[in-house]
Tab-separated table of C-alpha atoms and ligand atoms in Angstrom:
chain	number	residue	atom	x	y	z
A	1	UNK	CA	285.496	268.290	260.030
A	2	UNK	CA	288.716	265.912	261.742
A	3	UNK	CA	292.342	265.373	261.064
A	4	UNK	CA	294.358	262.227	261.855
A	5	UNK	CA	295.974	263.208	265.040
A	6	UNK	CA	300.024	261.891	265.350
A	7	UNK	CA	299.640	259.319	268.348
A	8	UNK	CA	302.771	261.095	270.271
A	9	UNK	CA	301.297	264.886	269.466
A	10	UNK	CA	301.441	267.151	272.260
A	11	UNK	CA	298.207	268.502	272.884
A	12	UNK	CA	297.787	272.029	274.469
A	13	UNK	CA	294.686	273.474	275.250
A	14	UNK	CA	294.335	277.344	275.161
A	15	UNK	CA	291.347	279.767	276.306
A	16	UNK	CA	289.204	282.644	274.710
A	17	UNK	CA	288.715	285.568	276.853
A	18	UNK	CA	286.339	288.056	277.579
A	19	UNK	CA	287.550	291.975	278.649
A	20	UNK	CA	285.678	293.038	281.327
A	21	UNK	CA	286.435	296.230	281.564
A	22	UNK	CA	288.589	297.642	278.580
A	23	UNK	CA	289.862	301.483	278.970
A	24	UNK	CA	292.249	302.776	276.194
A	25	UNK	CA	294.525	305.679	276.327
A	26	UNK	CA	295.265	308.175	273.618
A	27	UNK	CA	297.412	306.306	270.488
A	28	UNK	CA	301.051	306.560	271.176
A	29	UNK	CA	303.776	307.258	268.888
A	30	UNK	CA	304.200	303.206	267.977
A	31	UNK	CA	300.652	302.604	266.996
A	32	UNK	CA	299.361	300.886	269.807
A	33	UNK	CA	297.211	302.519	272.477
A	34	UNK	CA	297.671	301.987	276.326
A	35	UNK	CA	295.384	299.888	278.120
A	36	UNK	CA	293.463	299.361	281.670
A	37	UNK	CA	292.038	296.159	280.956
A	38	UNK	CA	290.424	293.336	283.097
A	39	UNK	CA	290.815	289.535	280.965
A	40	UNK	CA	288.913	286.674	281.868
A	41	UNK	CA	289.317	283.363	280.620
A	42	UNK	CA	286.531	281.528	279.380
A	43	UNK	CA	285.441	277.924	278.820
A	44	UNK	CA	285.557	278.177	274.775
A	45	UNK	CA	288.930	276.790	273.375
A	46	UNK	CA	291.492	276.380	271.113
A	47	UNK	CA	292.998	272.883	270.825
A	48	UNK	CA	296.436	272.240	269.290
A	49	UNK	CA	297.973	269.529	268.934
A	50	UNK	CA	302.373	269.842	267.927
A	51	UNK	CA	304.025	266.743	266.218
A	52	UNK	CA	307.377	266.118	265.691
A	53	UNK	CA	308.423	266.893	261.777
A	54	UNK	CA	311.132	267.919	259.483
A	55	UNK	CA	310.104	271.684	258.665
A	56	UNK	CA	307.085	274.010	259.661
A	57	UNK	CA	303.247	273.250	258.623
A	58	UNK	CA	300.041	273.818	260.058
A	59	UNK	CA	296.622	272.430	259.336
A	60	UNK	CA	293.343	273.880	260.951
A	61	UNK	CA	289.861	272.822	261.573
A	62	UNK	CA	286.956	274.456	263.331
A	63	UNK	CA	283.672	274.721	265.309
A	64	UNK	CA	283.717	278.150	263.707
A	65	UNK	CA	284.386	279.534	260.583
A	66	UNK	CA	287.867	279.084	259.889
A	67	UNK	CA	288.179	281.034	256.292
A	68	UNK	CA	289.621	283.734	257.661
A	69	UNK	CA	292.810	281.909	259.291
A	70	UNK	CA	296.282	281.778	257.412
A	71	UNK	CA	298.099	279.035	257.202
A	72	UNK	CA	301.433	280.266	255.821
A	73	UNK	CA	303.890	282.781	258.264
A	74	UNK	CA	301.134	284.697	259.449
A	75	UNK	CA	299.785	282.549	261.626
A	76	UNK	CA	300.198	283.360	265.095
A	77	UNK	CA	300.559	279.952	265.851
A	78	UNK	CA	303.221	278.977	263.306
A	79	UNK	CA	305.223	282.745	264.157
A	80	UNK	CA	305.221	281.128	268.011
A	81	UNK	CA	306.797	277.227	266.563
A	82	UNK	CA	309.100	279.529	264.907
A	83	UNK	CA	310.260	282.199	267.660
A	84	UNK	CA	310.818	279.645	269.917
A	85	UNK	CA	312.648	277.341	267.954
A	86	UNK	CA	314.959	280.513	266.587
A	87	UNK	CA	314.785	281.462	269.980
A	88	UNK	CA	316.369	277.900	271.873
A	89	UNK	CA	318.414	277.182	268.937
A	90	UNK	CA	316.289	274.312	267.749
A	91	UNK	CA	317.318	272.582	264.193
A	92	UNK	CA	313.740	270.428	264.279
A	93	UNK	CA	310.575	272.023	262.725
A	94	UNK	CA	306.630	270.956	264.000
A	95	UNK	CA	303.583	270.233	262.343
A	96	UNK	CA	300.312	271.870	264.132
A	97	UNK	CA	297.147	270.810	264.277
A	98	UNK	CA	294.337	273.195	265.602
A	99	UNK	CA	291.061	272.717	265.869
A	100	UNK	CA	289.386	276.383	266.661
A	101	UNK	CA	286.839	276.608	268.882
A	102	UNK	CA	286.852	280.296	269.431
A	103	UNK	CA	285.710	282.766	266.643
A	104	UNK	CA	287.650	284.048	264.113
A	105	UNK	CA	288.024	287.762	264.347
A	106	UNK	CA	285.703	287.731	267.375
A	107	UNK	CA	287.464	290.222	269.605
A	108	UNK	CA	288.132	286.822	271.624
A	109	UNK	CA	291.539	286.185	271.188
A	110	UNK	CA	291.737	283.220	269.350
A	111	UNK	CA	294.714	283.535	267.679
A	112	UNK	CA	296.512	284.566	270.659
A	113	UNK	CA	295.054	281.522	272.181
A	114	UNK	CA	296.723	279.600	269.723
A	115	UNK	CA	300.273	281.175	270.180
A	116	UNK	CA	300.338	280.640	273.359
A	117	UNK	CA	298.849	277.233	273.208
A	118	UNK	CA	302.014	276.150	270.034
A	119	UNK	CA	304.794	277.779	272.688
A	120	UNK	CA	303.719	275.648	275.850
A	121	UNK	CA	303.202	272.625	273.204
A	122	UNK	CA	306.840	272.984	271.244
A	123	UNK	CA	308.315	273.702	274.518
A	124	UNK	CA	306.910	270.281	275.966
A	125	UNK	CA	307.853	268.833	272.472
A	126	UNK	CA	311.649	270.146	271.929
A	127	UNK	CA	312.372	270.184	275.438
A	128	UNK	CA	313.499	273.554	275.352
A	129	UNK	CA	312.519	274.122	279.327
A	130	UNK	CA	312.348	278.162	278.875
A	131	UNK	CA	310.249	278.460	282.029
A	132	UNK	CA	307.269	280.499	281.902
A	133	UNK	CA	309.396	283.749	282.464
A	134	UNK	CA	310.973	282.820	279.175
A	135	UNK	CA	307.812	281.576	277.457
A	136	UNK	CA	305.809	284.916	278.554
A	137	UNK	CA	308.714	287.188	277.120
A	138	UNK	CA	308.230	285.250	273.558
A	139	UNK	CA	304.364	285.724	274.283
A	140	UNK	CA	304.860	289.294	274.776
A	141	UNK	CA	306.557	289.284	271.397
A	142	UNK	CA	304.124	288.106	269.861
A	143	UNK	CA	301.125	289.945	270.581
A	144	UNK	CA	299.479	292.020	273.475
A	145	UNK	CA	296.855	289.311	274.372
A	146	UNK	CA	299.408	285.928	273.991
A	147	UNK	CA	300.761	286.462	277.546
A	148	UNK	CA	296.954	286.614	279.029
A	149	UNK	CA	296.236	282.928	277.105
A	150	UNK	CA	299.629	281.865	278.623
A	151	UNK	CA	298.326	282.621	281.861
A	152	UNK	CA	294.510	282.289	282.339
A	153	UNK	CA	292.327	283.230	284.975
A	154	UNK	CA	291.231	286.959	285.358
A	155	UNK	CA	293.818	289.482	285.629
A	156	UNK	CA	294.518	293.140	284.838
A	157	UNK	CA	296.608	294.140	282.000
A	158	UNK	CA	298.407	297.008	281.365
A	159	UNK	CA	300.845	298.555	278.856
A	160	UNK	CA	299.648	297.376	275.974
A	161	UNK	CA	297.955	294.692	277.608
A	162	UNK	CA	300.730	292.427	278.274
A	163	UNK	CA	301.539	293.844	281.790
A	164	UNK	CA	300.061	291.321	283.806
A	165	UNK	CA	298.550	291.324	287.225
A	166	UNK	CA	296.613	288.529	288.414
A	167	UNK	CA	293.185	289.449	289.704
A	168	UNK	CA	291.332	287.471	292.736
A	169	UNK	CA	288.189	286.384	290.925
A	170	UNK	CA	286.201	283.967	293.594
A	171	UNK	CA	283.429	281.541	292.240
A	172	UNK	CA	282.275	281.561	288.552
A	173	UNK	CA	280.513	283.896	286.249
A	174	UNK	CA	278.092	282.764	283.878
A	175	UNK	CA	278.407	284.069	280.067
A	176	UNK	CA	276.517	283.836	277.039
A	177	UNK	CA	278.334	284.667	273.565
A	178	UNK	CA	276.748	285.335	270.829
A	179	UNK	CA	278.647	284.717	267.660
A	180	UNK	CA	278.932	287.125	264.255
A	181	UNK	CA	278.816	285.767	261.150
A	182	UNK	CA	281.135	288.639	259.475
A	183	UNK	CA	284.299	289.129	262.078
A	184	UNK	CA	286.140	292.610	262.629
A	185	UNK	CA	289.734	293.974	262.426
A	186	UNK	CA	291.030	295.537	265.780
A	187	UNK	CA	293.516	297.554	263.977
A	188	UNK	CA	290.204	298.943	262.261
A	189	UNK	CA	288.217	299.534	265.593
A	190	UNK	CA	291.040	301.471	266.946
A	191	UNK	CA	291.043	303.221	264.148
A	192	UNK	CA	287.643	304.283	264.518
A	193	UNK	CA	287.926	304.953	267.764
A	194	UNK	CA	290.880	307.347	267.382
A	195	UNK	CA	288.539	308.956	264.893
A	196	UNK	CA	285.506	309.522	266.681
A	197	UNK	CA	287.617	310.811	269.609
A	198	UNK	CA	288.964	313.687	266.996
A	199	UNK	CA	285.321	314.485	266.450
A	200	UNK	CA	284.580	314.120	270.138
A	201	UNK	CA	281.928	311.376	269.711
A	202	UNK	CA	282.908	309.091	271.889
A	203	UNK	CA	282.168	308.140	275.352
A	204	UNK	CA	281.767	312.038	277.349
A	205	UNK	CA	285.234	311.479	279.446
A	206	UNK	CA	286.920	310.110	276.817
A	207	UNK	CA	290.096	309.149	276.507
A	208	UNK	CA	290.234	308.709	280.464
A	209	UNK	CA	293.248	310.815	281.955
A	210	UNK	CA	293.403	308.491	285.033
A	211	UNK	CA	294.250	305.227	283.009
A	212	UNK	CA	293.512	302.516	285.510
A	213	UNK	CA	290.717	299.807	286.232
A	214	UNK	CA	288.067	301.064	288.710
A	215	UNK	CA	288.595	299.720	292.419
A	216	UNK	CA	284.400	298.397	291.925
A	217	UNK	CA	285.495	296.078	289.325
A	218	UNK	CA	288.378	294.453	291.016
A	219	UNK	CA	285.643	294.349	294.364
A	220	UNK	CA	282.737	292.572	292.167
A	221	UNK	CA	285.403	290.405	291.168
A	222	UNK	CA	286.980	289.698	294.064
A	223	UNK	CA	283.360	289.421	296.120
A	224	UNK	CA	282.675	286.781	293.018
A	225	UNK	CA	279.502	288.890	292.355
A	226	UNK	CA	277.884	289.180	289.130
A	227	UNK	CA	275.132	291.624	289.905
A	228	UNK	CA	278.158	294.099	291.330
A	229	UNK	CA	280.535	293.443	288.196
A	230	UNK	CA	277.640	293.936	286.149
A	231	UNK	CA	277.153	298.019	286.320
A	232	UNK	CA	281.412	298.265	286.290
A	233	UNK	CA	281.777	296.680	283.109
A	234	UNK	CA	283.240	298.654	280.385
A	235	UNK	CA	284.597	298.983	277.192
A	236	UNK	CA	285.917	301.618	275.349
A	237	UNK	CA	286.165	300.090	272.087
A	238	UNK	CA	282.218	299.268	272.018
A	239	UNK	CA	281.085	302.262	270.252
A	240	UNK	CA	283.589	301.844	267.893
A	241	UNK	CA	282.729	298.562	267.095
A	242	UNK	CA	279.007	299.151	266.721
A	243	UNK	CA	279.482	302.225	264.030
A	244	UNK	CA	278.202	300.197	261.116
A	245	UNK	CA	276.734	297.291	262.822
A	246	UNK	CA	273.067	298.321	263.965
A	247	UNK	CA	272.931	294.432	264.404
A	248	UNK	CA	275.187	294.394	267.807
A	249	UNK	CA	273.406	297.058	269.321
A	250	UNK	CA	270.092	295.411	268.686
A	251	UNK	CA	271.701	292.151	269.953
A	252	UNK	CA	273.089	293.981	273.326
A	253	UNK	CA	269.510	295.183	273.779
A	254	UNK	CA	268.179	292.049	273.331
A	255	UNK	CA	270.292	289.965	275.232
A	256	UNK	CA	269.676	292.554	278.939
A	257	UNK	CA	265.549	292.526	277.780
A	258	UNK	CA	265.445	288.684	277.802
A	259	UNK	CA	267.423	288.188	281.391
A	260	UNK	CA	270.779	289.100	281.148
A	261	UNK	CA	272.565	291.369	283.869
A	262	UNK	CA	274.504	293.464	281.457
A	263	UNK	CA	276.283	293.226	277.645
A	264	UNK	CA	278.836	294.211	276.141
A	265	UNK	CA	280.814	294.012	273.236
A	266	UNK	CA	283.993	291.701	274.022
A	267	UNK	CA	287.523	293.492	273.078
A	268	UNK	CA	287.421	294.673	269.897
A	269	UNK	CA	283.926	292.692	269.098
A	270	UNK	CA	281.744	291.740	267.226
A	271	UNK	CA	281.144	288.481	269.814
A	272	UNK	CA	278.913	289.911	272.523
A	273	UNK	CA	279.263	288.898	275.677
A	274	UNK	CA	276.359	289.062	278.012
A	275	UNK	CA	276.759	288.191	282.159
A	276	UNK	CA	274.088	286.460	283.746
A	277	UNK	CA	273.254	285.590	287.159
A	278	UNK	CA	274.118	282.086	287.174
A	279	UNK	CA	273.745	279.036	285.107
A	280	UNK	CA	270.391	278.569	285.072
A	281	UNK	CA	269.799	282.039	284.285
A	282	UNK	CA	272.404	281.694	280.925
A	283	UNK	CA	270.567	278.937	280.005
A	284	UNK	CA	267.418	280.926	279.644
A	285	UNK	CA	268.856	284.031	277.996
A	286	UNK	CA	270.564	281.182	275.859
A	287	UNK	CA	267.646	279.545	274.916
A	288	UNK	CA	265.794	283.249	273.909
A	289	UNK	CA	268.654	284.611	271.793
A	290	UNK	CA	268.591	281.247	269.874
A	291	UNK	CA	265.102	281.403	269.113
A	292	UNK	CA	265.903	284.757	267.828
A	293	UNK	CA	268.190	282.528	265.055
A	294	UNK	CA	271.317	283.625	266.313
A	295	UNK	CA	274.343	281.397	267.314
A	296	UNK	CA	274.516	281.914	271.466
A	297	UNK	CA	276.848	279.969	273.487
A	298	UNK	CA	276.966	279.301	277.025
A	299	UNK	CA	280.574	279.648	278.884
A	300	UNK	CA	281.756	280.346	282.223
A	301	UNK	CA	285.214	281.776	283.514
A	302	UNK	CA	287.500	281.815	285.232
A	303	UNK	CA	289.541	279.343	283.600
A	304	UNK	CA	293.075	278.355	283.391
A	305	UNK	CA	295.308	279.212	280.610
A	306	UNK	CA	297.210	277.239	278.008
A	307	UNK	CA	297.911	273.938	279.495
A	308	UNK	CA	299.108	270.245	278.379
A	309	UNK	CA	295.996	267.816	278.362
A	310	UNK	CA	296.722	264.236	278.997
B	401	ATP	P1	292.703	290.119	268.723
B	401	ATP	O1	293.414	289.294	269.523
B	401	ATP	O2	293.364	291.379	268.417
B	401	ATP	O3	291.082	290.846	269.656
B	401	ATP	P2	290.447	288.698	267.843
B	401	ATP	O4	290.208	287.328	268.845
B	401	ATP	O5	289.701	289.630	266.860
B	401	ATP	O6	292.231	289.566	267.796
B	401	ATP	P3	291.514	286.375	266.187
B	401	ATP	O7	290.837	285.252	265.742
B	401	ATP	O8	292.477	286.517	266.901
B	401	ATP	O9	290.545	287.750	266.099
B	401	ATP	O10	292.560	286.721	264.562
B	401	ATP	C1	292.369	288.187	263.622
B	401	ATP	C2	293.268	287.690	262.555
B	401	ATP	O11	294.541	287.589	262.472
B	401	ATP	C3	292.024	287.018	261.895
B	401	ATP	O12	291.177	287.520	260.763
B	401	ATP	C4	293.573	286.321	260.874
B	401	ATP	O13	293.960	286.876	260.064
B	401	ATP	C5	295.109	286.450	261.771
B	401	ATP	N1	295.427	285.027	262.491
B	401	ATP	C6	296.489	285.127	262.297
B	401	ATP	N2	297.076	283.333	263.382
B	401	ATP	C7	295.674	283.428	263.559
B	401	ATP	C8	295.433	282.211	263.669
B	401	ATP	N3	296.339	280.915	264.466
B	401	ATP	N4	293.576	281.803	264.079
B	401	ATP	C9	292.694	282.971	263.684
B	401	ATP	N5	293.697	284.081	263.146
B	401	ATP	C10	294.736	284.347	262.907
């Protein structure tokens, strides 16, 4: 599907993310969980085109199933545009055309990428010149994953995931993603983790007393060494994401059997991410997974955050 793009539209591309490491602390009173995570932006993108308009409107097409995407004020991109207009005192509107490449409700931060892209696109369209710091502040108000979609690359996220410290990552990491037909609600997965922990069914040392990213993860990223990274990857949400989803457990086992170094659920799932030894190994794993009827994509990271194209 396509849309007629306005010739003067500002085009911004923002990446989806994988949580290479996701440590989840106890639930706070405000409902949020403290996180110690490492994000990596990967080459699966959202394209946002912003064109001048009197009011605010949005149209969405996609390479992925877009039936779950709201087209009203619940849409994060539209909320981003309105928040920027309000903050900067802009009286114009905007029309946003979005082409989604990141699976919806897939645990890869697609909605957050749309919001980050909309901030950058509208900032350029309206000449608001809020600067990186101003945009970061608005991003954090829109959602915990939005600041990372602005920055991209590889970064450690603490707080709710919105306090970012860039992490050095040498070279490139090859990933195979397996998409799922049915999405998972992020709040529901966190709720399930709380219940599992209450009943002592989550991982043995859960929730970790010391909520920080292990040095071994940062070292492996710095060395650009996938074989070093694979054994130290971890996702505290995985147990909660796979409950009632035996298909995910089967996919995780199959990907590793087919040659991936390791596989994890991405964020709150249900996308699974397989780290491979290089591009060739990834293509082989992708082919084998596709041969079983699964939708498998080969992507790489790290890639830059939201940026203007052309
Ligand atoms: P998270 O960032 O919580 O990991 P996710 O990657 O699992 O989220 P998203 O695709 O970002 O999932 O969307 C989660 C929900 O947010 C969707 O089910 C949808 O209802 C809502 N939503 C709001 N805006 C958007 C958007 N622009 N694109 C997709 N979903 C959106």
